[in-house]
PDB file of C-alpha atoms in Angstrom:
ATOM      1  CA  MET A   1      -7.635 -19.519  24.415  1.00 37.00           C
ATOM      2  CA  CYS A   2      -5.512 -19.506  27.830  1.00 43.00           C
ATOM      3  CA  ARG A   3      -2.416 -18.774  26.094  1.00 54.00           C
ATOM      4  CA  LEU A   4      -4.268 -15.652  24.151  1.00 52.00           C
ATOM      5  CA  GLN A   5      -5.603 -14.362  27.664  1.00 56.00           C
ATOM      6  CA  CYS A   6      -2.038 -14.589  28.983  1.00 67.00           C
ATOM      7  CA  ARG A   7      -0.655 -12.659  26.074  1.00 66.00           C
ATOM      8  CA  ARG A   8      -3.502 -10.199  26.268  1.00 67.00           C
ATOM      9  CA  ARG A   9      -2.550  -9.509  30.109  1.00 71.00           C
ATOM     10  CA  LEU A  10       0.901  -8.903  29.071  1.00 75.00           C
ATOM     11  CA  THR A  11      -0.314  -6.383  26.557  1.00 74.00           C
ATOM     12  CA  LEU A  12      -2.170  -4.496  28.981  1.00 75.00           C
ATOM     13  CA  ALA A  13       0.861  -4.723  31.394  1.00 76.00           C
ATOM     14  CA  ALA A  14       2.873  -3.269  28.479  1.00 78.00           C
ATOM     15  CA  GLN A  15       0.548  -0.523  28.145  1.00 74.00           C
ATOM     16  CA  GLU A  16       0.507   0.444  32.039  1.00 74.00           C
ATOM     17  CA  LEU A  17       4.540   0.401  31.902  1.00 73.00           C
ATOM     18  CA  SER A  18       4.456   3.004  29.165  1.00 72.00           C
ATOM     19  CA  SER A  19       1.806   5.289  30.418  1.00 70.00           C
ATOM     20  CA  THR A  20       1.984   5.228  34.177  1.00 75.00           C
ATOM     21  CA  ASN A  21       4.575   5.133  37.115  1.00 74.00           C
ATOM     22  CA  CYS A  22       3.166   1.862  38.650  1.00 79.00           C
ATOM     23  CA  LYS A  23       5.853  -0.139  40.165  1.00 78.00           C
ATOM     24  CA  ILE A  24       6.721  -3.437  38.404  1.00 79.00           C
ATOM     25  CA  ILE A  25       6.113  -5.311  41.337  1.00 75.00           C
ATOM     26  CA  ASP A  26       2.501  -4.058  41.565  1.00 72.00           C
ATOM     27  CA  LEU A  27       2.135  -4.904  37.762  1.00 75.00           C
ATOM     28  CA  ALA A  28       3.203  -8.527  38.422  1.00 74.00           C
ATOM     29  CA  TYR A  29       0.626  -9.194  41.170  1.00 66.00           C
ATOM     30  CA  LYS A  30      -2.096  -7.257  39.228  1.00 75.00           C
ATOM     31  CA  TYR A  31      -1.815  -9.453  36.262  1.00 72.00           C
ATOM     32  CA  GLY A  32      -1.662 -12.692  38.246  1.00 72.00           C
ATOM     33  CA  TYR A  33       2.058 -13.466  38.634  1.00 75.00           C
ATOM     34  CA  ASP A  34       3.276 -14.923  41.688  1.00 68.00           C
ATOM     35  CA  THR A  35       6.719 -12.943  41.629  1.00 72.00           C
ATOM     36  CA  PRO A  36       8.152 -10.168  39.825  1.00 74.00           C
ATOM     37  CA  GLU A  37      10.629 -12.705  38.399  1.00 78.00           C
ATOM     38  CA  SER A  38       7.922 -14.798  36.740  1.00 78.00           C
ATOM     39  CA  PHE A  39       6.414 -11.718  35.397  1.00 79.00           C
ATOM     40  CA  SER A  40       9.683 -10.324  34.000  1.00 80.00           C
ATOM     41  CA  LYS A  41      10.429 -13.845  32.572  1.00 82.00           C
ATOM     42  CA  ALA A  42       6.881 -14.035  30.762  1.00 81.00           C
ATOM     43  CA  PHE A  43       7.079 -10.528  29.494  1.00 80.00           C
ATOM     44  CA  ARG A  44      10.485 -10.816  27.948  1.00 82.00           C
ATOM     45  CA  LYS A  45       9.192 -13.976  26.229  1.00 83.00           C
ATOM     46  CA  GLN A  46       6.420 -12.012  24.786  1.00 79.00           C
ATOM     47  CA  HIS A  47       7.874  -8.437  23.972  1.00 78.00           C
ATOM     48  CA  GLY A  48      11.605  -9.396  23.859  1.00 80.00           C
ATOM     49  CA  VAL A  49      12.628  -6.780  26.424  1.00 81.00           C
ATOM     50  CA  THR A  50      12.371  -6.678  30.346  1.00 81.00           C
ATOM     51  CA  PRO A  51       9.784  -4.760  31.875  1.00 80.00           C
ATOM     52  CA  SER A  52      12.345  -2.157  33.030  1.00 80.00           C
ATOM     53  CA  GLU A  53      13.700  -1.820  29.442  1.00 80.00           C
ATOM     54  CA  ALA A  54      10.088  -1.273  28.156  1.00 77.00           C
ATOM     55  CA  ARG A  55       9.454   1.463  30.724  1.00 76.00           C
ATOM     56  CA  LYS A  56      12.561   3.342  29.150  1.00 74.00           C
ATOM     57  CA  GLY A  57      11.364   2.893  25.701  1.00 72.00           C
ATOM     58  CA  VAL A  58      13.961   0.209  24.823  1.00 65.00           C
ATOM     59  CA  GLY A  59      12.556  -2.394  21.910  1.00 64.00           C
ATOM     60  CA  LYS A  60       9.305  -2.910  20.362  1.00 65.00           C
ATOM     61  CA  LEU A  61       6.127  -4.326  22.220  1.00 65.00           C
ATOM     62  CA  GLN A  62       3.704  -6.771  20.895  1.00 64.00           C
ATOM     63  CA  SER A  63      -0.106  -5.934  21.249  1.00 58.00           C
ATOM     64  CA  TYR A  64      -2.623  -8.739  21.388  1.00 55.00           C
ATOM     65  CA  ASN A  65      -5.906  -6.978  20.956  1.00 49.00           C
ATOM     66  CA  ARG A  66      -9.196  -7.742  22.641  1.00 49.00           C
ATOM     67  CA  LEU A  67     -10.938 -10.426  20.757  1.00 40.00           C
ATOM     68  CA  THR A  68     -13.974  -9.201  18.654  1.00 40.00           C
ATOM     69  CA  ILE A  69     -16.409 -11.989  17.107  1.00 35.00           C
ATOM     70  CA  GLN A  70     -17.418 -11.194  13.585  1.00 38.00           C
ATOM     71  CA  VAL A  71     -17.255 -14.031  10.951  1.00 39.00           C
ATOM     72  CA  ASN A  72     -14.104 -14.869  12.428  1.00 38.00           C
ATOM     73  CA  LEU A  73     -11.729 -14.002  15.620  1.00 38.00           C
ATOM     74  CA  LYS A  74      -9.695 -10.735  15.336  1.00 47.00           C
ATOM     75  CA  GLY A  75      -6.976  -9.670  17.567  1.00 46.00           C
ATOM     76  CA  VAL A  76      -5.041 -13.159  17.441  1.00 46.00           C
ATOM     77  CA  GLU A  77      -2.375 -11.767  15.129  1.00 60.00           C
ATOM     78  CA  PRO A  78       0.154  -9.554  17.180  1.00 73.00           C
ATOM     79  CA  MET A  79       0.654  -5.895  16.281  1.00 84.00           C
ATOM     80  CA  ARG A  80       4.235  -4.918  16.699  1.00 89.00           C
ATOM     81  CA  TYR A  81       4.447  -1.051  18.001  1.00 90.00           C
ATOM     82  CA  ARG A  82       6.433   1.130  20.031  1.00 91.00           C
ATOM     83  CA  ILE A  83       5.599   4.343  22.008  1.00 90.00           C
ATOM     84  CA  VAL A  84       7.761   7.408  21.656  1.00 92.00           C
ATOM     85  CA  GLU A  85       7.769  10.808  23.095  1.00 93.00           C
ATOM     86  CA  ARG A  86       9.163  13.616  20.578  1.00 96.00           C
ATOM     87  CA  ASP A  87       9.559  17.214  20.951  1.00 96.00           C
ATOM     88  CA  ALA A  88       8.217  19.450  18.157  1.00 97.00           C
ATOM     89  CA  PHE A  89       9.726  18.795  14.742  1.00 98.00           C
ATOM     90  CA  GLN A  90       9.448  19.789  11.155  1.00 97.00           C
ATOM     91  CA  VAL A  91       8.864  18.108   7.821  1.00 98.00           C
ATOM     92  CA  VAL A  92       9.019  19.618   4.417  1.00 98.00           C
ATOM     93  CA  GLY A  93       7.137  18.567   1.224  1.00 98.00           C
ATOM     94  CA  ILE A  94       4.254  19.142  -1.194  1.00 97.00           C
ATOM     95  CA  LYS A  95       0.646  18.618  -0.482  1.00 94.00           C
ATOM     96  CA  ARG A  96      -2.457  18.103  -2.644  1.00 94.00           C
ATOM     97  CA  GLU A  97      -6.282  18.063  -1.899  1.00 92.00           C
ATOM     98  CA  PHE A  98      -8.250  14.763  -2.555  1.00 90.00           C
ATOM     99  CA  PRO A  99     -12.007  13.884  -2.704  1.00 87.00           C
ATOM    100  CA  TYR A 100     -12.319  11.564   0.414  1.00 78.00           C
ATOM    101  CA  VAL A 101     -13.559   8.185  -0.821  1.00 71.00           C
ATOM    102  CA  ALA A 102     -12.727   5.325   1.263  1.00 61.00           C
ATOM    103  CA  GLU A 103     -11.875   2.210  -0.565  1.00 59.00           C
ATOM    104  CA  ASP A 104     -10.152  -1.212   0.210  1.00 60.00           C
ATOM    105  CA  THR A 105      -7.130   0.090  -1.760  1.00 60.00           C
ATOM    106  CA  GLY A 106      -6.864   3.301  -0.123  1.00 67.00           C
ATOM    107  CA  ILE A 107      -8.012   6.782  -1.080  1.00 77.00           C
ATOM    108  CA  PRO A 108      -8.274   7.219  -4.836  1.00 82.00           C
ATOM    109  CA  GLY A 109      -5.762   9.541  -6.528  1.00 88.00           C
ATOM    110  CA  ILE A 110      -3.020   9.351  -3.689  1.00 89.00           C
ATOM    111  CA  ALA A 111      -1.214   6.441  -5.701  1.00 88.00           C
ATOM    112  CA  GLU A 112      -0.944   8.463  -8.617  1.00 93.00           C
ATOM    113  CA  PHE A 113       0.416  11.356  -6.800  1.00 95.00           C
ATOM    114  CA  TRP A 114       3.156   9.497  -5.300  1.00 94.00           C
ATOM    115  CA  GLY A 115       3.925   8.195  -8.971  1.00 94.00           C
ATOM    116  CA  GLU A 116       4.019  11.910 -10.094  1.00 96.00           C
ATOM    117  CA  VAL A 117       6.498  12.848  -7.205  1.00 96.00           C
ATOM    118  CA  ASN A 118       8.919   9.873  -8.127  1.00 94.00           C
ATOM    119  CA  GLU A 119       8.904  10.760 -11.802  1.00 95.00           C
ATOM    120  CA  ASN A 120       9.396  14.533 -11.443  1.00 96.00           C
ATOM    121  CA  GLY A 121      12.401  14.347  -9.092  1.00 96.00           C
ATOM    122  CA  THR A 122      10.653  15.511  -5.974  1.00 97.00           C
ATOM    123  CA  ALA A 123      11.060  12.466  -4.240  1.00 96.00           C
ATOM    124  CA  ASN A 124      14.898  12.440  -4.755  1.00 96.00           C
ATOM    125  CA  GLN A 125      14.966  16.028  -3.617  1.00 97.00           C
ATOM    126  CA  LEU A 126      13.056  15.140  -0.454  1.00 98.00           C
ATOM    127  CA  PHE A 127      15.446  11.967   0.054  1.00 96.00           C
ATOM    128  CA  LEU A 128      18.398  14.533  -0.168  1.00 96.00           C
ATOM    129  CA  LEU A 129      16.749  16.987   2.505  1.00 97.00           C
ATOM    130  CA  ASN A 130      16.082  14.188   4.986  1.00 97.00           C
ATOM    131  CA  ASN A 131      18.236  14.768   7.975  1.00 96.00           C
ATOM    132  CA  GLY A 132      15.887  14.185  10.920  1.00 95.00           C
ATOM    133  CA  GLN A 133      15.135  11.090  13.066  1.00 94.00           C
ATOM    134  CA  ILE A 134      12.351   9.560  10.731  1.00 96.00           C
ATOM    135  CA  LYS A 135      13.859   8.065   7.864  1.00 93.00           C
ATOM    136  CA  GLY A 136      12.317   7.879   4.432  1.00 95.00           C
ATOM    137  CA  LEU A 137       9.298   9.700   2.907  1.00 97.00           C
ATOM    138  CA  LEU A 138       6.292  10.322   4.862  1.00 98.00           C
ATOM    139  CA  GLY A 139       2.608  10.314   3.573  1.00 96.00           C
ATOM    140  CA  ILE A 140       0.795  12.836   5.721  1.00 95.00           C
ATOM    141  CA  ILE A 141      -3.052  12.622   6.115  1.00 88.00           C
ATOM    142  CA  GLU A 142      -2.979  16.469   7.185  1.00 84.00           C
ATOM    143  CA  LYS A 143      -6.599  17.684   7.159  1.00 77.00           C
ATOM    144  CA  PHE A 144     -10.258  16.291   6.547  1.00 77.00           C
ATOM    145  CA  ASN A 145     -12.655  19.109   5.414  1.00 77.00           C
ATOM    146  CA  GLU A 146     -16.081  17.815   6.439  1.00 73.00           C
ATOM    147  CA  GLU A 147     -18.016  20.324   4.244  1.00 79.00           C
ATOM    148  CA  LYS A 148     -16.250  19.501   1.126  1.00 81.00           C
ATOM    149  CA  ASN A 149     -15.649  15.809   1.820  1.00 82.00           C
ATOM    150  CA  THR A 150     -11.704  16.137   0.906  1.00 85.00           C
ATOM    151  CA  ILE A 151      -8.434  15.592   2.501  1.00 85.00           C
ATOM    152  CA  ASP A 152      -5.191  17.159   2.279  1.00 91.00           C
ATOM    153  CA  TYR A 153      -2.477  14.768   1.729  1.00 93.00           C
ATOM    154  CA  GLY A 154       1.096  15.523   1.842  1.00 96.00           C
ATOM    155  CA  ILE A 155       4.412  13.774   0.732  1.00 98.00           C
ATOM    156  CA  ALA A 156       7.367  15.027   2.748  1.00 98.00           C
ATOM    157  CA  ALA A 157      10.487  14.290   4.659  1.00 98.00           C
ATOM    158  CA  GLU A 158      11.917  15.350   8.193  1.00 98.00           C
ATOM    159  CA  HIS A 159      14.171  18.241   7.940  1.00 97.00           C
ATOM    160  CA  SER A 160      15.824  20.974   9.841  1.00 94.00           C
ATOM    161  CA  GLY A 161      17.452  23.963   8.054  1.00 93.00           C
ATOM    162  CA  ASP A 162      16.624  25.869   4.800  1.00 93.00           C
ATOM    163  CA  VAL A 163      13.628  25.049   3.014  1.00 95.00           C
ATOM    164  CA  PRO A 164      13.556  25.405  -0.833  1.00 94.00           C
ATOM    165  CA  ASP A 165      10.880  27.738  -1.958  1.00 94.00           C
ATOM    166  CA  GLU A 166       8.712  25.247  -3.893  1.00 94.00           C
ATOM    167  CA  LEU A 167       8.248  23.039  -0.827  1.00 97.00           C
ATOM    168  CA  SER A 168       5.806  23.621   1.963  1.00 95.00           C
ATOM    169  CA  ILE A 169       6.538  23.393   5.801  1.00 95.00           C
ATOM    170  CA  PHE A 170       4.458  20.943   7.937  1.00 94.00           C
ATOM    171  CA  GLU A 171       4.867  21.618  11.952  1.00 95.00           C
ATOM    172  CA  PHE A 172       4.136  18.729  14.345  1.00 97.00           C
ATOM    173  CA  PRO A 173       3.926  19.813  18.159  1.00 97.00           C
ATOM    174  CA  ALA A 174       5.624  17.692  20.918  1.00 97.00           C
ATOM    175  CA  SER A 175       3.742  14.721  21.550  1.00 96.00           C
ATOM    176  CA  LYS A 176       3.598  11.076  22.325  1.00 94.00           C
ATOM    177  CA  TRP A 177       3.486   8.692  19.339  1.00 96.00           C
ATOM    178  CA  VAL A 178       2.570   5.122  18.913  1.00 94.00           C
ATOM    179  CA  VAL A 179       4.585   3.669  16.005  1.00 94.00           C
ATOM    180  CA  PHE A 180       3.234   0.506  14.326  1.00 95.00           C
ATOM    181  CA  GLU A 181       5.292  -1.704  12.114  1.00 94.00           C
ATOM    182  CA  VAL A 182       4.013  -2.388   8.694  1.00 95.00           C
ATOM    183  CA  ARG A 183       5.224  -5.699   7.228  1.00 94.00           C
ATOM    184  CA  GLY A 184       4.659  -6.819   3.661  1.00 94.00           C
ATOM    185  CA  PRO A 185       3.727  -5.276   0.464  1.00 94.00           C
ATOM    186  CA  ILE A 186       2.613  -1.622   0.641  1.00 89.00           C
ATOM    187  CA  PRO A 187      -0.528  -1.777  -1.281  1.00 83.00           C
ATOM    188  CA  THR A 188      -2.307  -4.261   1.078  1.00 89.00           C
ATOM    189  CA  ALA A 189      -0.258  -4.135   4.246  1.00 92.00           C
ATOM    190  CA  MET A 190      -0.543  -0.281   4.734  1.00 91.00           C
ATOM    191  CA  VAL A 191      -4.427  -0.349   4.348  1.00 87.00           C
ATOM    192  CA  ASN A 192      -4.912  -3.588   6.642  1.00 89.00           C
ATOM    193  CA  THR A 193      -2.725  -2.028   9.549  1.00 92.00           C
ATOM    194  CA  TRP A 194      -4.803   1.168   9.375  1.00 89.00           C
ATOM    195  CA  LYS A 195      -7.920  -1.039   9.719  1.00 86.00           C
ATOM    196  CA  GLN A 196      -6.339  -2.873  12.679  1.00 88.00           C
ATOM    197  CA  ILE A 197      -5.387   0.187  14.493  1.00 90.00           C
ATOM    198  CA  TYR A 198      -8.639   1.837  14.563  1.00 84.00           C
ATOM    199  CA  SER A 199     -10.916  -1.471  14.878  1.00 82.00           C
ATOM    200  CA  GLU A 200      -8.570  -3.369  17.335  1.00 85.00           C
ATOM    201  CA  TRP A 201      -5.805  -1.471  18.926  1.00 87.00           C
ATOM    202  CA  PHE A 202      -7.634   1.758  20.164  1.00 85.00           C
ATOM    203  CA  PRO A 203     -10.570  -0.199  21.438  1.00 82.00           C
ATOM    204  CA  SER A 204      -8.196  -2.688  23.258  1.00 81.00           C
ATOM    205  CA  ASN A 205      -5.761   0.106  24.796  1.00 82.00           C
ATOM    206  CA  GLY A 206      -6.287   2.948  26.915  1.00 81.00           C
ATOM    207  CA  TYR A 207      -5.279   5.668  24.388  1.00 86.00           C
ATOM    208  CA  GLU A 208      -7.154   7.964  22.111  1.00 87.00           C
ATOM    209  CA  PRO A 209      -5.748   9.469  18.839  1.00 88.00           C
ATOM    210  CA  ALA A 210      -4.571  13.072  19.446  1.00 91.00           C
ATOM    211  CA  LYS A 211      -5.662  15.893  17.009  1.00 89.00           C
ATOM    212  CA  ILE A 212      -2.472  15.722  15.233  1.00 93.00           C
ATOM    213  CA  ALA A 213      -1.955  14.575  11.700  1.00 93.00           C
ATOM    214  CA  PRO A 214      -0.967  10.893  11.489  1.00 94.00           C
ATOM    215  CA  PHE A 215       1.577   9.804   8.917  1.00 96.00           C
ATOM    216  CA  GLU A 216       2.946   6.734   7.095  1.00 96.00           C
ATOM    217  CA  ALA A 217       6.837   6.492   7.058  1.00 97.00           C
ATOM    218  CA  TYR A 218       7.821   4.735   3.609  1.00 96.00           C
ATOM    219  CA  ILE A 219      11.325   3.260   4.888  1.00 95.00           C
ATOM    220  CA  ASP A 220      11.597   0.440   2.559  1.00 93.00           C
ATOM    221  CA  SER A 221      12.423   1.355  -1.181  1.00 86.00           C
ATOM    222  CA  ASP A 222      10.923  -2.079  -2.360  1.00 89.00           C
ATOM    223  CA  ILE A 223       7.226  -1.556  -1.566  1.00 85.00           C
ATOM    224  CA  TYR A 224       6.035  -4.669  -3.040  1.00 88.00           C
ATOM    225  CA  SER A 225       8.485  -7.199  -1.261  1.00 93.00           C
ATOM    226  CA  PRO A 226       6.872  -9.523   1.316  1.00 92.00           C
ATOM    227  CA  ASN A 227       9.508  -8.375   3.881  1.00 92.00           C
ATOM    228  CA  SER A 228       9.017  -4.729   3.185  1.00 94.00           C
ATOM    229  CA  TYR A 229       9.237  -2.831   6.501  1.00 96.00           C
ATOM    230  CA  ASN A 230       7.544   0.547   6.775  1.00 96.00           C
ATOM    231  CA  GLU A 231       5.693   2.367   9.612  1.00 97.00           C
ATOM    232  CA  ILE A 232       2.501   4.425  10.556  1.00 96.00           C
ATOM    233  CA  TRP A 233       2.824   7.025  13.245  1.00 96.00           C
ATOM    234  CA  VAL A 234      -0.209   8.078  15.377  1.00 95.00           C
ATOM    235  CA  ALA A 235      -0.153  10.852  17.951  1.00 95.00           C
ATOM    236  CA  ILE A 236      -1.953   9.662  21.128  1.00 94.00           C
ATOM    237  CA  LYS A 237      -3.313  11.184  24.301  1.00 90.00           C
TER     238      LYS A 237
END
């Protein structure tokens, strides 16, 4: 438990480094370290980067979330994430409306939508158009309609330049984003990471989700591999 508490303190220290201009020496003392050197050593051991590098956005941080007690202890497994700031950017793709029914396997109909996009050549078209910072195809949870209990879900790729007539444009404003690693087979790993984000990460960190559509970035072509690497992007404030 003591080790987990130390990891939790370093999680909070990483959060402050990313969101404030607090001096590293002040953070060292605040989180119980006798010297900046001992703080930097412990920080690097957990996060793989020095505090100075973390402040510059280098590397990916590990978040040990606040423990919550249910049937078992949550928050013990680290969530790997990074925080990035991006100017406004554009993605292009297609979207469809789905009834919103929350299930453990995701929202019904979306998997079939992906299958259709892969079969009719749209996925290949989007791969060829992808010329932005984010690689792979994006699954965008664009809009929730409370009256109809539906969501608009888009499949897209980051692109700048001419847009084919058959594709829609999605605009994202300048924002700060938290980018979570998703490792493992997509059908379970993506759903489990979403649950962790809202049940553990947000309650344990000083951020709130911004009113900007979050999205999933499908980077690895082998979605069933235990080593599959993908991402979830959530705008924060």
